[in-house]
Amino acid sequence: MPGRLLSPVDRTTPLRYEEIEPDLKGYTDPNGGVWLPFDDYDRWLTQHRSTSPSPPPPDTDTTPPAVIEDSPAGKLCPEDGAFLIRRRVSAEIEFHVDRCGHCGGVWLDPHEWQTLRAHGLAKSLALVFTDAYQAKLRAELQAQSHRQRLETVLGSADLTRIEQFADWANTHEHRGMLLAHLQRLVESTGPGGSD
């Protein structure tokens, strides 16, 4: 283990090496942030890979906080001083985790480990930093944003009706004919409607 490590958030606060949960050690700061060195996380992951999903340890509050406060400033790796790479975790959870591209260690702000556990993502930290995962996440976020814009313009009731119609049309045995007829009806209505 390295010597004295300092918090990536406050470069003057020493981190304390301790057990985060059974079989997992990491470095904590007084505010609840956690530095997970790659070797410690990898050892824990290897020991617990066969169990799925990753249940929280006993006596752990698995209720994620209403808001997780991400530390906004750029962070430096406590082990080697490299800048940490920040990645969004999921479309449903609005926080980011920070990872060192050099040593592979991960910084978790207060409550993030518990939230990852509660959402079954604690064993997927390495996956979060892959290009494929981030591309899929961006697509999910764009779809959410598009739906929110449609709901704002069309209203919730009309959007729900359109989605119900689409679900029905997509499973209809004559889907192609149905959609062609719908397009013909819409086009024949002319410019009388509004956008």
Short mmCIF file of C-alpha atoms in Angstrom, two decimals:
data_model
loop_
_atom_site.label_atom_id
_atom_site.label_comp_id
_atom_site.label_asym_id
_atom_site.label_seq_id
_atom_site.Cartn_x
_atom_site.Cartn_y
_atom_site.Cartn_z
CA MET A 1 0.00 0.00 0.00
CA PRO A 2 1.19 3.53 -0.71
CA GLY A 3 2.21 5.86 2.13
CA ARG A 4 0.03 8.73 3.29
CA LEU A 5 -2.67 9.56 0.75
CA LEU A 6 -4.55 12.84 0.52
CA SER A 7 -8.19 13.34 -0.47
CA PRO A 8 -8.72 14.14 -4.16
CA VAL A 9 -11.35 16.68 -3.08
CA ASP A 10 -9.26 18.48 -0.45
CA ARG A 11 -5.57 17.90 -1.09
CA THR A 12 -4.76 18.68 2.57
CA THR A 13 -6.98 16.02 4.20
CA PRO A 14 -5.31 12.66 4.83
CA LEU A 15 -7.21 9.51 3.90
CA ARG A 16 -7.54 6.63 6.35
CA TYR A 17 -7.16 3.01 5.19
CA GLU A 18 -10.03 0.97 6.61
CA GLU A 19 -12.68 -1.60 5.84
CA ILE A 20 -15.46 -0.20 3.64
CA GLU A 21 -17.47 -3.38 4.01
CA PRO A 22 -16.58 -7.03 4.64
CA ASP A 23 -13.68 -8.09 2.39
CA LEU A 24 -13.23 -4.58 0.92
CA LYS A 25 -10.72 -2.06 2.15
CA GLY A 26 -10.21 1.44 0.88
CA TYR A 27 -9.24 4.92 1.94
CA THR A 28 -11.85 7.21 3.45
CA ASP A 29 -11.94 10.92 4.16
CA PRO A 30 -13.80 12.46 7.13
CA ASN A 31 -16.70 13.54 4.89
CA GLY A 32 -17.46 9.99 3.70
CA GLY A 33 -15.61 9.97 0.39
CA VAL A 34 -13.88 6.70 -0.54
CA TRP A 35 -10.75 5.99 -2.58
CA LEU A 36 -10.82 2.39 -3.84
CA PRO A 37 -7.37 1.30 -5.01
CA PHE A 38 -7.59 -0.97 -8.03
CA ASP A 39 -5.96 -3.94 -6.26
CA ASP A 40 -8.35 -3.79 -3.30
CA TYR A 41 -11.42 -3.47 -5.52
CA ASP A 42 -10.20 -6.21 -7.87
CA ARG A 43 -9.57 -8.56 -4.94
CA TRP A 44 -13.08 -7.89 -3.58
CA LEU A 45 -14.59 -8.31 -7.04
CA THR A 46 -12.82 -11.64 -7.55
CA GLN A 47 -14.06 -12.91 -4.17
CA HIS A 48 -17.65 -11.80 -4.85
CA ARG A 49 -17.97 -12.24 -8.62
CA SER A 50 -19.98 -15.45 -8.32
CA THR A 51 -22.68 -13.85 -6.20
CA SER A 52 -25.27 -11.89 -8.13
CA PRO A 53 -26.65 -9.31 -7.67
CA SER A 54 -24.32 -7.67 -5.21
CA PRO A 55 -26.33 -7.52 -1.99
CA PRO A 56 -25.54 -4.83 0.56
CA PRO A 57 -23.68 -5.94 3.65
CA PRO A 58 -25.72 -6.55 6.81
CA ASP A 59 -26.81 -3.48 8.78
CA THR A 60 -26.34 -1.22 5.76
CA ASP A 61 -28.90 1.43 4.89
CA THR A 62 -29.56 0.82 1.19
CA THR A 63 -31.83 3.81 0.76
CA PRO A 64 -30.00 6.07 -1.67
CA PRO A 65 -29.93 9.72 -0.60
CA ALA A 66 -32.34 11.97 -2.48
CA VAL A 67 -29.43 13.95 -3.88
CA ILE A 68 -25.82 12.90 -4.18
CA GLU A 69 -23.54 15.88 -4.13
CA ASP A 70 -20.80 15.45 -6.68
CA SER A 71 -17.68 17.43 -5.97
CA PRO A 72 -17.49 19.64 -9.09
CA ALA A 73 -13.77 20.44 -9.20
CA GLY A 74 -11.24 18.36 -11.11
CA LYS A 75 -9.60 15.78 -8.90
CA LEU A 76 -6.10 14.34 -8.74
CA CYS A 77 -5.35 10.70 -8.01
CA PRO A 78 -4.20 10.30 -4.40
CA GLU A 79 -1.76 7.56 -5.46
CA ASP A 80 0.02 9.04 -8.49
CA GLY A 81 -1.25 12.62 -8.97
CA ALA A 82 -2.84 12.02 -12.39
CA PHE A 83 -6.13 13.73 -13.19
CA LEU A 84 -9.14 11.51 -12.52
CA ILE A 85 -11.51 10.71 -15.39
CA ARG A 86 -15.13 11.46 -14.53
CA ARG A 87 -17.99 9.30 -15.91
CA ARG A 88 -21.74 9.25 -15.38
CA VAL A 89 -22.95 6.04 -13.76
CA SER A 90 -26.44 5.57 -15.22
CA ALA A 91 -29.42 7.39 -16.67
CA GLU A 92 -31.39 6.81 -13.45
CA ILE A 93 -28.67 7.83 -10.98
CA GLU A 94 -27.49 11.41 -11.33
CA PHE A 95 -23.88 11.20 -10.19
CA HIS A 96 -20.46 10.53 -11.61
CA VAL A 97 -17.56 8.41 -10.42
CA ASP A 98 -13.92 9.36 -10.92
CA ARG A 99 -11.20 6.93 -11.98
CA CYS A 100 -7.48 7.20 -12.48
CA GLY A 101 -6.52 6.15 -16.00
CA HIS A 102 -3.04 5.33 -14.75
CA CYS A 103 -3.48 3.19 -11.61
CA GLY A 104 -7.18 2.27 -12.02
CA GLY A 105 -8.25 3.48 -8.57
CA VAL A 106 -11.73 4.97 -8.19
CA TRP A 107 -12.93 7.94 -6.11
CA LEU A 108 -16.46 7.84 -4.75
CA ASP A 109 -18.00 10.92 -3.17
CA PRO A 110 -20.06 10.43 0.04
CA HIS A 111 -22.94 7.92 -0.34
CA GLU A 112 -21.92 6.82 -3.84
CA TRP A 113 -20.72 3.34 -2.80
CA GLN A 114 -23.99 2.70 -0.96
CA THR A 115 -25.96 3.92 -3.97
CA LEU A 116 -23.97 1.72 -6.36
CA ARG A 117 -24.69 -1.25 -4.07
CA ALA A 118 -28.40 -0.41 -3.84
CA HIS A 119 -28.65 -0.31 -7.66
CA GLY A 120 -26.59 -3.48 -8.21
CA LEU A 121 -23.73 -1.56 -9.86
CA ALA A 122 -20.94 -2.06 -7.31
CA LYS A 123 -19.47 -4.92 -9.36
CA SER A 124 -19.62 -2.90 -12.59
CA LEU A 125 -17.29 0.01 -11.90
CA ALA A 126 -14.85 -1.03 -14.64
CA LEU A 127 -17.72 -1.30 -17.12
CA VAL A 128 -18.85 2.28 -16.41
CA PHE A 129 -15.59 3.58 -17.90
CA THR A 130 -15.83 1.71 -21.23
CA ASP A 131 -16.69 3.56 -24.44
CA ALA A 132 -19.53 1.13 -25.21
CA TYR A 133 -21.17 1.68 -21.81
CA GLN A 134 -20.89 5.46 -22.09
CA ALA A 135 -22.26 5.43 -25.67
CA LYS A 136 -25.29 3.40 -24.52
CA LEU A 137 -25.75 5.76 -21.57
CA ARG A 138 -25.63 8.82 -23.86
CA ALA A 139 -28.27 7.23 -26.10
CA GLU A 140 -30.51 6.59 -23.05
CA LEU A 141 -30.07 10.16 -21.83
CA GLN A 142 -30.85 11.54 -25.31
CA ALA A 143 -34.00 9.40 -25.51
CA GLN A 144 -35.08 10.67 -22.07
CA SER A 145 -34.41 14.25 -23.10
CA HIS A 146 -36.32 13.81 -26.39
CA ARG A 147 -39.30 12.33 -24.55
CA GLN A 148 -39.28 15.21 -22.05
CA ARG A 149 -39.30 17.76 -24.91
CA LEU A 150 -42.21 15.94 -26.58
CA GLU A 151 -44.10 15.83 -23.29
CA THR A 152 -43.56 19.57 -22.82
CA VAL A 153 -44.86 20.39 -26.32
CA LEU A 154 -47.60 17.77 -26.72
CA GLY A 155 -48.62 17.26 -23.12
CA SER A 156 -48.47 14.09 -21.09
CA ALA A 157 -51.90 12.75 -22.11
CA ASP A 158 -51.31 13.12 -25.86
CA LEU A 159 -47.82 11.65 -25.67
CA THR A 160 -49.17 8.66 -23.75
CA ARG A 161 -51.86 8.15 -26.42
CA ILE A 162 -49.25 8.26 -29.18
CA GLU A 163 -47.04 5.76 -27.34
CA GLN A 164 -50.00 3.43 -26.75
CA PHE A 165 -50.92 3.64 -30.42
CA ALA A 166 -47.31 2.92 -31.41
CA ASP A 167 -47.20 -0.12 -29.11
CA TRP A 168 -50.41 -1.42 -30.68
CA ALA A 169 -49.31 -0.65 -34.25
CA ASN A 170 -45.90 -2.29 -33.78
CA THR A 171 -47.50 -5.59 -32.79
CA HIS A 172 -50.31 -5.54 -35.37
CA GLU A 173 -50.13 -8.34 -37.91
CA HIS A 174 -50.60 -5.83 -40.77
CA ARG A 175 -48.25 -3.21 -39.37
CA GLY A 176 -46.92 -2.02 -42.74
CA MET A 177 -50.39 -1.56 -44.21
CA LEU A 178 -51.63 0.18 -41.07
CA LEU A 179 -48.72 2.67 -41.02
CA ALA A 180 -49.00 3.34 -44.76
CA HIS A 181 -52.70 4.12 -44.36
CA LEU A 182 -51.99 6.36 -41.38
CA GLN A 183 -49.37 8.25 -43.38
CA ARG A 184 -51.83 8.67 -46.26
CA LEU A 185 -54.48 9.99 -43.87
CA VAL A 186 -52.07 12.47 -42.27
CA GLU A 187 -50.79 13.71 -45.64
CA SER A 188 -54.28 14.08 -47.09
CA THR A 189 -55.37 16.26 -44.19
CA GLY A 190 -53.39 19.11 -45.71
CA PRO A 191 -51.98 22.22 -44.14
CA GLY A 192 -54.98 22.83 -41.87
CA GLY A 193 -53.30 21.32 -38.81
CA SER A 194 -50.67 23.02 -36.72
CA ASP A 195 -47.14 21.96 -35.81
#
